[in-house]
Amino acid sequence: MRTKSTLIALAPAAAAVSVLAPAAAASRSSTSSNPAQTIKFAVAFHDVQIDLGDKGPSVGDERIFADSLLDAKRRKVGHDAGVCTFTTLTPPEAACQITFFLPHGEIATQFLNAPPPRKVAAIVGGTGAYRGARGEAVIVEGPKQTGAITFRLTG
C-alpha cells in the first residue's frame, strides 16, 4: 500500500498541466475548416483528499478540486471544479472529471491521473463559446501548488 503522501502527490492534476507561460492568451489558426484555438492559464491548485474506503489510502478515495485559473498578471480569470477517484494504488492512478469555468463558457475534461506532473486530458465538451469543444488540455504541475494549463481546442 502506498503512503498518503504518494496519493497527495497525484492530486494537483487538475488541471491537469504544463505550460510555462502563465498567460490567458488565445490564438486562432485557420489550418482547417474548424479554426483551432489555444488558451493558456496559470493555475493555483486547491484540493482536498477524502478518505472514503479503509482508513488511510485506499481504492475509492477521492480528491476534490476547486482551483483558480490566473492570467499573466496573476489575476483570477476563471476556476475549475472536479473530482478524481482512486482506482488503484500500485501504481497510484485516479479517474478524473474536471470542468473549467472560463469567462465565455465552460470546458469539460476527463483523464486518468497518475505521475508524472504532466497530464493530458481529453476535452469532452463545452458550453458558450466552447460549445461542442474537442481537443486536449495539457496540465503541468509546478512547485507549491502551482502549475499551468493549455487548452488545445480543435472544434
mmCIF file with all atom_site columns, C-alpha atoms in Angstrom:
data_model
loop_
_atom_site.group_PDB
_atom_site.id
_atom_site.type_symbol
_atom_site.label_atom_id
_atom_site.label_alt_id
_atom_site.label_comp_id
_atom_site.label_asym_id
_atom_site.label_entity_id
_atom_site.label_seq_id
_atom_site.pdbx_PDB_ins_code
_atom_site.Cartn_x
_atom_site.Cartn_y
_atom_site.Cartn_z
_atom_site.occupancy
_atom_site.B_iso_or_equiv
_atom_site.pdbx_formal_charge
_atom_site.auth_seq_id
_atom_site.auth_comp_id
_atom_site.auth_asym_id
_atom_site.auth_atom_id
_atom_site.pdbx_PDB_model_num
ATOM 1   C CA . MET A 1 1   ? 0.000   0.000  0.000   1.00 0.00 ? 1   MET A CA 1
ATOM 2   C CA . ARG A 1 2   ? 1.260   3.477  -0.872  1.00 0.00 ? 2   ARG A CA 1
ATOM 3   C CA . THR A 1 3   ? 1.658   6.268  1.632   1.00 0.00 ? 3   THR A CA 1
ATOM 4   C CA . LYS A 1 4   ? -0.758  9.153  1.835   1.00 0.00 ? 4   LYS A CA 1
ATOM 5   C CA . SER A 1 5   ? 1.974   11.473 0.522   1.00 0.00 ? 5   SER A CA 1
ATOM 6   C CA . THR A 1 6   ? 2.072   9.427  -2.698  1.00 0.00 ? 6   THR A CA 1
ATOM 7   C CA . LEU A 1 7   ? -1.649  9.959  -3.177  1.00 0.00 ? 7   LEU A CA 1
ATOM 8   C CA . ILE A 1 8   ? -1.333  13.639 -2.350  1.00 0.00 ? 8   ILE A CA 1
ATOM 9   C CA . ALA A 1 9   ? 1.382   13.977 -4.994  1.00 0.00 ? 9   ALA A CA 1
ATOM 10  C CA . LEU A 1 10  ? -1.190  12.899 -7.583  1.00 0.00 ? 10  LEU A CA 1
ATOM 11  C CA . ALA A 1 11  ? -3.721  15.489 -6.533  1.00 0.00 ? 11  ALA A CA 1
ATOM 12  C CA . PRO A 1 12  ? -2.693  18.674 -8.290  1.00 0.00 ? 12  PRO A CA 1
ATOM 13  C CA . ALA A 1 13  ? -3.571  17.058 -11.542 1.00 0.00 ? 13  ALA A CA 1
ATOM 14  C CA . ALA A 1 14  ? -6.219  19.210 -12.353 1.00 0.00 ? 14  ALA A CA 1
ATOM 15  C CA . ALA A 1 15  ? -5.794  20.798 -14.190 1.00 0.00 ? 15  ALA A CA 1
ATOM 16  C CA . ALA A 1 16  ? -4.024  18.553 -15.143 1.00 0.00 ? 16  ALA A CA 1
ATOM 17  C CA . VAL A 1 17  ? -0.958  20.908 -16.562 1.00 0.00 ? 17  VAL A CA 1
ATOM 18  C CA . SER A 1 18  ? 2.219   22.032 -18.309 1.00 0.00 ? 18  SER A CA 1
ATOM 19  C CA . VAL A 1 19  ? 2.755   25.385 -19.810 1.00 0.00 ? 19  VAL A CA 1
ATOM 20  C CA . LEU A 1 20  ? 5.450   27.690 -18.616 1.00 0.00 ? 20  LEU A CA 1
ATOM 21  C CA . ALA A 1 21  ? 3.799   30.867 -19.836 1.00 0.00 ? 21  ALA A CA 1
ATOM 22  C CA . PRO A 1 22  ? 1.019   31.710 -17.382 1.00 0.00 ? 22  PRO A CA 1
ATOM 23  C CA . ALA A 1 23  ? -0.839  33.790 -19.912 1.00 0.00 ? 23  ALA A CA 1
ATOM 24  C CA . ALA A 1 24  ? -4.531  33.862 -20.640 1.00 0.00 ? 24  ALA A CA 1
ATOM 25  C CA . ALA A 1 25  ? -3.774  34.410 -24.297 1.00 0.00 ? 25  ALA A CA 1
ATOM 26  C CA . ALA A 1 26  ? -5.797  32.862 -27.075 1.00 0.00 ? 26  ALA A CA 1
ATOM 27  C CA . SER A 1 27  ? -4.637  32.396 -30.627 1.00 0.00 ? 27  SER A CA 1
ATOM 28  C CA . ARG A 1 28  ? -6.562  31.194 -33.654 1.00 0.00 ? 28  ARG A CA 1
ATOM 29  C CA . SER A 1 29  ? -5.332  29.174 -36.606 1.00 0.00 ? 29  SER A CA 1
ATOM 30  C CA . SER A 1 30  ? -7.216  28.528 -39.818 1.00 0.00 ? 30  SER A CA 1
ATOM 31  C CA . THR A 1 31  ? -5.446  25.368 -40.954 1.00 0.00 ? 31  THR A CA 1
ATOM 32  C CA . SER A 1 32  ? -8.758  23.513 -41.234 1.00 0.00 ? 32  SER A CA 1
ATOM 33  C CA . SER A 1 33  ? -12.427 24.261 -41.727 1.00 0.00 ? 33  SER A CA 1
ATOM 34  C CA . ASN A 1 34  ? -12.787 24.459 -37.922 1.00 0.00 ? 34  ASN A CA 1
ATOM 35  C CA . PRO A 1 35  ? -10.420 27.051 -36.522 1.00 0.00 ? 35  PRO A CA 1
ATOM 36  C CA . ALA A 1 36  ? -8.147  25.705 -33.816 1.00 0.00 ? 36  ALA A CA 1
ATOM 37  C CA . GLN A 1 37  ? -7.767  27.673 -30.615 1.00 0.00 ? 37  GLN A CA 1
ATOM 38  C CA . THR A 1 38  ? -5.109  27.539 -27.905 1.00 0.00 ? 38  THR A CA 1
ATOM 39  C CA . ILE A 1 39  ? -5.796  29.060 -24.490 1.00 0.00 ? 39  ILE A CA 1
ATOM 40  C CA . LYS A 1 40  ? -3.265  29.144 -21.633 1.00 0.00 ? 40  LYS A CA 1
ATOM 41  C CA . PHE A 1 41  ? -3.602  29.882 -17.914 1.00 0.00 ? 41  PHE A CA 1
ATOM 42  C CA . ALA A 1 42  ? -1.523  29.647 -14.772 1.00 0.00 ? 42  ALA A CA 1
ATOM 43  C CA . VAL A 1 43  ? -3.139  27.501 -12.071 1.00 0.00 ? 43  VAL A CA 1
ATOM 44  C CA . ALA A 1 44  ? -3.267  27.852 -8.294  1.00 0.00 ? 44  ALA A CA 1
ATOM 45  C CA . PHE A 1 45  ? -4.275  24.384 -7.098  1.00 0.00 ? 45  PHE A CA 1
ATOM 46  C CA . HIS A 1 46  ? -6.739  24.000 -4.204  1.00 0.00 ? 46  HIS A CA 1
ATOM 47  C CA . ASP A 1 47  ? -7.694  20.442 -3.396  1.00 0.00 ? 47  ASP A CA 1
ATOM 48  C CA . VAL A 1 48  ? -8.673  18.168 -0.561  1.00 0.00 ? 48  VAL A CA 1
ATOM 49  C CA . GLN A 1 49  ? -8.475  14.405 -0.189  1.00 0.00 ? 49  GLN A CA 1
ATOM 50  C CA . ILE A 1 50  ? -11.486 12.499 1.103   1.00 0.00 ? 50  ILE A CA 1
ATOM 51  C CA . ASP A 1 51  ? -10.809 9.135  2.805   1.00 0.00 ? 51  ASP A CA 1
ATOM 52  C CA . LEU A 1 52  ? -13.859 7.076  1.781   1.00 0.00 ? 52  LEU A CA 1
ATOM 53  C CA . GLY A 1 53  ? -12.618 3.493  1.930   1.00 0.00 ? 53  GLY A CA 1
ATOM 54  C CA . ASP A 1 54  ? -10.483 1.753  4.508   1.00 0.00 ? 54  ASP A CA 1
ATOM 55  C CA . LYS A 1 55  ? -8.647  4.099  6.867   1.00 0.00 ? 55  LYS A CA 1
ATOM 56  C CA . GLY A 1 56  ? -5.638  5.533  5.033   1.00 0.00 ? 56  GLY A CA 1
ATOM 57  C CA . PRO A 1 57  ? -5.036  5.432  1.272   1.00 0.00 ? 57  PRO A CA 1
ATOM 58  C CA . SER A 1 58  ? -7.396  3.012  -0.488  1.00 0.00 ? 58  SER A CA 1
ATOM 59  C CA . VAL A 1 59  ? -9.239  2.441  -3.756  1.00 0.00 ? 59  VAL A CA 1
ATOM 60  C CA . GLY A 1 60  ? -12.331 4.663  -3.838  1.00 0.00 ? 60  GLY A CA 1
ATOM 61  C CA . ASP A 1 61  ? -10.765 7.616  -2.012  1.00 0.00 ? 61  ASP A CA 1
ATOM 62  C CA . GLU A 1 62  ? -11.355 10.927 -3.769  1.00 0.00 ? 62  GLU A CA 1
ATOM 63  C CA . ARG A 1 63  ? -9.517  14.160 -4.392  1.00 0.00 ? 63  ARG A CA 1
ATOM 64  C CA . ILE A 1 64  ? -11.821 17.192 -4.804  1.00 0.00 ? 64  ILE A CA 1
ATOM 65  C CA . PHE A 1 65  ? -10.607 20.185 -6.844  1.00 0.00 ? 65  PHE A CA 1
ATOM 66  C CA . ALA A 1 66  ? -11.514 23.883 -6.741  1.00 0.00 ? 66  ALA A CA 1
ATOM 67  C CA . ASP A 1 67  ? -8.539  25.519 -8.483  1.00 0.00 ? 67  ASP A CA 1
ATOM 68  C CA . SER A 1 68  ? -8.074  29.120 -9.646  1.00 0.00 ? 68  SER A CA 1
ATOM 69  C CA . LEU A 1 69  ? -7.130  29.978 -13.240 1.00 0.00 ? 69  LEU A CA 1
ATOM 70  C CA . LEU A 1 70  ? -4.894  33.044 -13.486 1.00 0.00 ? 70  LEU A CA 1
ATOM 71  C CA . ASP A 1 71  ? -3.866  35.391 -16.283 1.00 0.00 ? 71  ASP A CA 1
ATOM 72  C CA . ALA A 1 72  ? -0.322  36.664 -16.945 1.00 0.00 ? 72  ALA A CA 1
ATOM 73  C CA . LYS A 1 73  ? -0.725  39.288 -14.189 1.00 0.00 ? 73  LYS A CA 1
ATOM 74  C CA . ARG A 1 74  ? -1.769  36.558 -11.698 1.00 0.00 ? 74  ARG A CA 1
ATOM 75  C CA . ARG A 1 75  ? -5.387  37.814 -11.610 1.00 0.00 ? 75  ARG A CA 1
ATOM 76  C CA . LYS A 1 76  ? -8.111  35.195 -11.216 1.00 0.00 ? 76  LYS A CA 1
ATOM 77  C CA . VAL A 1 77  ? -9.978  34.868 -14.516 1.00 0.00 ? 77  VAL A CA 1
ATOM 78  C CA . GLY A 1 78  ? -11.662 31.503 -14.015 1.00 0.00 ? 78  GLY A CA 1
ATOM 79  C CA . HIS A 1 79  ? -11.783 28.384 -11.897 1.00 0.00 ? 79  HIS A CA 1
ATOM 80  C CA . ASP A 1 80  ? -12.414 24.679 -12.053 1.00 0.00 ? 80  ASP A CA 1
ATOM 81  C CA . ALA A 1 81  ? -14.378 22.081 -10.134 1.00 0.00 ? 81  ALA A CA 1
ATOM 82  C CA . GLY A 1 82  ? -13.795 18.376 -10.243 1.00 0.00 ? 82  GLY A CA 1
ATOM 83  C CA . VAL A 1 83  ? -13.101 15.055 -8.637  1.00 0.00 ? 83  VAL A CA 1
ATOM 84  C CA . CYS A 1 84  ? -10.572 12.257 -9.047  1.00 0.00 ? 84  CYS A CA 1
ATOM 85  C CA . THR A 1 85  ? -11.446 8.794  -7.718  1.00 0.00 ? 85  THR A CA 1
ATOM 86  C CA . PHE A 1 86  ? -8.540  6.474  -6.952  1.00 0.00 ? 86  PHE A CA 1
ATOM 87  C CA . THR A 1 87  ? -8.870  3.251  -8.942  1.00 0.00 ? 87  THR A CA 1
ATOM 88  C CA . THR A 1 88  ? -5.566  1.598  -7.979  1.00 0.00 ? 88  THR A CA 1
ATOM 89  C CA . LEU A 1 89  ? -2.721  2.263  -5.565  1.00 0.00 ? 89  LEU A CA 1
ATOM 90  C CA . THR A 1 90  ? 0.048   0.312  -7.317  1.00 0.00 ? 90  THR A CA 1
ATOM 91  C CA . PRO A 1 91  ? 0.729   2.283  -9.378  1.00 0.00 ? 91  PRO A CA 1
ATOM 92  C CA . PRO A 1 92  ? -1.329  5.162  -7.961  1.00 0.00 ? 92  PRO A CA 1
ATOM 93  C CA . GLU A 1 93  ? -3.976  6.164  -10.524 1.00 0.00 ? 93  GLU A CA 1
ATOM 94  C CA . ALA A 1 94  ? -7.242  8.066  -10.356 1.00 0.00 ? 94  ALA A CA 1
ATOM 95  C CA . ALA A 1 95  ? -10.056 8.635  -12.868 1.00 0.00 ? 95  ALA A CA 1
ATOM 96  C CA . CYS A 1 96  ? -10.741 12.387 -13.081 1.00 0.00 ? 96  CYS A CA 1
ATOM 97  C CA . GLN A 1 97  ? -13.525 14.617 -14.373 1.00 0.00 ? 97  GLN A CA 1
ATOM 98  C CA . ILE A 1 98  ? -12.856 18.353 -14.159 1.00 0.00 ? 98  ILE A CA 1
ATOM 99  C CA . THR A 1 99  ? -14.902 21.245 -15.569 1.00 0.00 ? 99  THR A CA 1
ATOM 100 C CA . PHE A 1 100 ? -13.185 24.583 -16.197 1.00 0.00 ? 100 PHE A CA 1
ATOM 101 C CA . PHE A 1 101 ? -15.278 27.746 -15.844 1.00 0.00 ? 101 PHE A CA 1
ATOM 102 C CA . LEU A 1 102 ? -13.936 30.475 -18.158 1.00 0.00 ? 102 LEU A CA 1
ATOM 103 C CA . PRO A 1 103 ? -15.245 33.964 -18.949 1.00 0.00 ? 103 PRO A CA 1
ATOM 104 C CA . HIS A 1 104 ? -17.051 32.832 -22.137 1.00 0.00 ? 104 HIS A CA 1
ATOM 105 C CA . GLY A 1 105 ? -18.196 29.334 -21.174 1.00 0.00 ? 105 GLY A CA 1
ATOM 106 C CA . GLU A 1 106 ? -17.135 26.017 -19.709 1.00 0.00 ? 106 GLU A CA 1
ATOM 107 C CA . ILE A 1 107 ? -14.764 23.274 -20.893 1.00 0.00 ? 107 ILE A CA 1
ATOM 108 C CA . ALA A 1 108 ? -15.301 19.708 -19.625 1.00 0.00 ? 108 ALA A CA 1
ATOM 109 C CA . THR A 1 109 ? -12.385 17.247 -19.392 1.00 0.00 ? 109 THR A CA 1
ATOM 110 C CA . GLN A 1 110 ? -11.638 13.717 -18.274 1.00 0.00 ? 110 GLN A CA 1
ATOM 111 C CA . PHE A 1 111 ? -8.394  11.767 -17.862 1.00 0.00 ? 111 PHE A CA 1
ATOM 112 C CA . LEU A 1 112 ? -6.510  9.116  -15.937 1.00 0.00 ? 112 LEU A CA 1
ATOM 113 C CA . ASN A 1 113 ? -4.342  10.879 -13.352 1.00 0.00 ? 113 ASN A CA 1
ATOM 114 C CA . ALA A 1 114 ? -1.003  9.319  -12.499 1.00 0.00 ? 114 ALA A CA 1
ATOM 115 C CA . PRO A 1 115 ? 2.549   10.549 -12.006 1.00 0.00 ? 115 PRO A CA 1
ATOM 116 C CA . PRO A 1 116 ? 4.452   12.409 -13.559 1.00 0.00 ? 116 PRO A CA 1
ATOM 117 C CA . PRO A 1 117 ? 3.493   16.105 -13.199 1.00 0.00 ? 117 PRO A CA 1
ATOM 118 C CA . ARG A 1 118 ? 2.460   16.451 -16.886 1.00 0.00 ? 118 ARG A CA 1
ATOM 119 C CA . LYS A 1 119 ? -1.105  15.291 -17.614 1.00 0.00 ? 119 LYS A CA 1
ATOM 120 C CA . VAL A 1 120 ? -3.071  15.160 -20.855 1.00 0.00 ? 120 VAL A CA 1
ATOM 121 C CA . ALA A 1 121 ? -6.852  15.344 -20.531 1.00 0.00 ? 121 ALA A CA 1
ATOM 122 C CA . ALA A 1 122 ? -9.451  14.787 -23.237 1.00 0.00 ? 122 ALA A CA 1
ATOM 123 C CA . ILE A 1 123 ? -11.744 17.753 -23.836 1.00 0.00 ? 123 ILE A CA 1
ATOM 124 C CA . VAL A 1 124 ? -15.157 16.105 -23.986 1.00 0.00 ? 124 VAL A CA 1
ATOM 125 C CA . GLY A 1 125 ? -17.378 19.138 -24.480 1.00 0.00 ? 125 GLY A CA 1
ATOM 126 C CA . GLY A 1 126 ? -18.164 22.682 -23.545 1.00 0.00 ? 126 GLY A CA 1
ATOM 127 C CA . THR A 1 127 ? -20.723 25.456 -23.279 1.00 0.00 ? 127 THR A CA 1
ATOM 128 C CA . GLY A 1 128 ? -20.981 29.031 -24.533 1.00 0.00 ? 128 GLY A CA 1
ATOM 129 C CA . ALA A 1 129 ? -18.019 29.926 -26.756 1.00 0.00 ? 129 ALA A CA 1
ATOM 130 C CA . TYR A 1 130 ? -16.729 26.356 -26.242 1.00 0.00 ? 130 TYR A CA 1
ATOM 131 C CA . ARG A 1 131 ? -19.950 24.538 -27.189 1.00 0.00 ? 131 ARG A CA 1
ATOM 132 C CA . GLY A 1 132 ? -19.073 21.238 -28.840 1.00 0.00 ? 132 GLY A CA 1
ATOM 133 C CA . ALA A 1 133 ? -15.389 21.661 -27.980 1.00 0.00 ? 133 ALA A CA 1
ATOM 134 C CA . ARG A 1 134 ? -12.976 18.798 -28.619 1.00 0.00 ? 134 ARG A CA 1
ATOM 135 C CA . GLY A 1 135 ? -9.232  18.540 -28.229 1.00 0.00 ? 135 GLY A CA 1
ATOM 136 C CA . GLU A 1 136 ? -6.944  18.187 -25.262 1.00 0.00 ? 136 GLU A CA 1
ATOM 137 C CA . ALA A 1 137 ? -5.872  20.021 -22.146 1.00 0.00 ? 137 ALA A CA 1
ATOM 138 C CA . VAL A 1 138 ? -2.261  19.725 -21.028 1.00 0.00 ? 138 VAL A CA 1
ATOM 139 C CA . ILE A 1 139 ? -1.819  20.251 -17.296 1.00 0.00 ? 139 ILE A CA 1
ATOM 140 C CA . VAL A 1 140 ? 1.615   20.732 -15.766 1.00 0.00 ? 140 VAL A CA 1
ATOM 141 C CA . GLU A 1 141 ? 2.089   20.721 -12.014 1.00 0.00 ? 141 GLU A CA 1
ATOM 142 C CA . GLY A 1 142 ? 4.740   23.019 -10.568 1.00 0.00 ? 142 GLY A CA 1
ATOM 143 C CA . PRO A 1 143 ? 6.067   23.669 -7.086  1.00 0.00 ? 143 PRO A CA 1
ATOM 144 C CA . LYS A 1 144 ? 3.993   24.896 -4.138  1.00 0.00 ? 144 LYS A CA 1
ATOM 145 C CA . GLN A 1 145 ? 0.542   24.058 -5.535  1.00 0.00 ? 145 GLN A CA 1
ATOM 146 C CA . THR A 1 146 ? 1.105   25.978 -8.784  1.00 0.00 ? 146 THR A CA 1
ATOM 147 C CA . GLY A 1 147 ? 1.053   24.938 -12.408 1.00 0.00 ? 147 GLY A CA 1
ATOM 148 C CA . ALA A 1 148 ? -0.230  25.760 -15.852 1.00 0.00 ? 148 ALA A CA 1
ATOM 149 C CA . ILE A 1 149 ? -2.867  24.528 -18.268 1.00 0.00 ? 149 ILE A CA 1
ATOM 150 C CA . THR A 1 150 ? -3.060  24.763 -22.046 1.00 0.00 ? 150 THR A CA 1
ATOM 151 C CA . PHE A 1 151 ? -6.318  24.035 -23.836 1.00 0.00 ? 151 PHE A CA 1
ATOM 152 C CA . ARG A 1 152 ? -5.863  22.959 -27.462 1.00 0.00 ? 152 ARG A CA 1
ATOM 153 C CA . LEU A 1 153 ? -9.326  23.135 -28.980 1.00 0.00 ? 153 LEU A CA 1
ATOM 154 C CA . THR A 1 154 ? -9.889  21.500 -32.360 1.00 0.00 ? 154 THR A CA 1
ATOM 155 C CA . GLY A 1 155 ? -13.543 22.168 -32.940 1.00 0.00 ? 155 GLY A CA 1
#
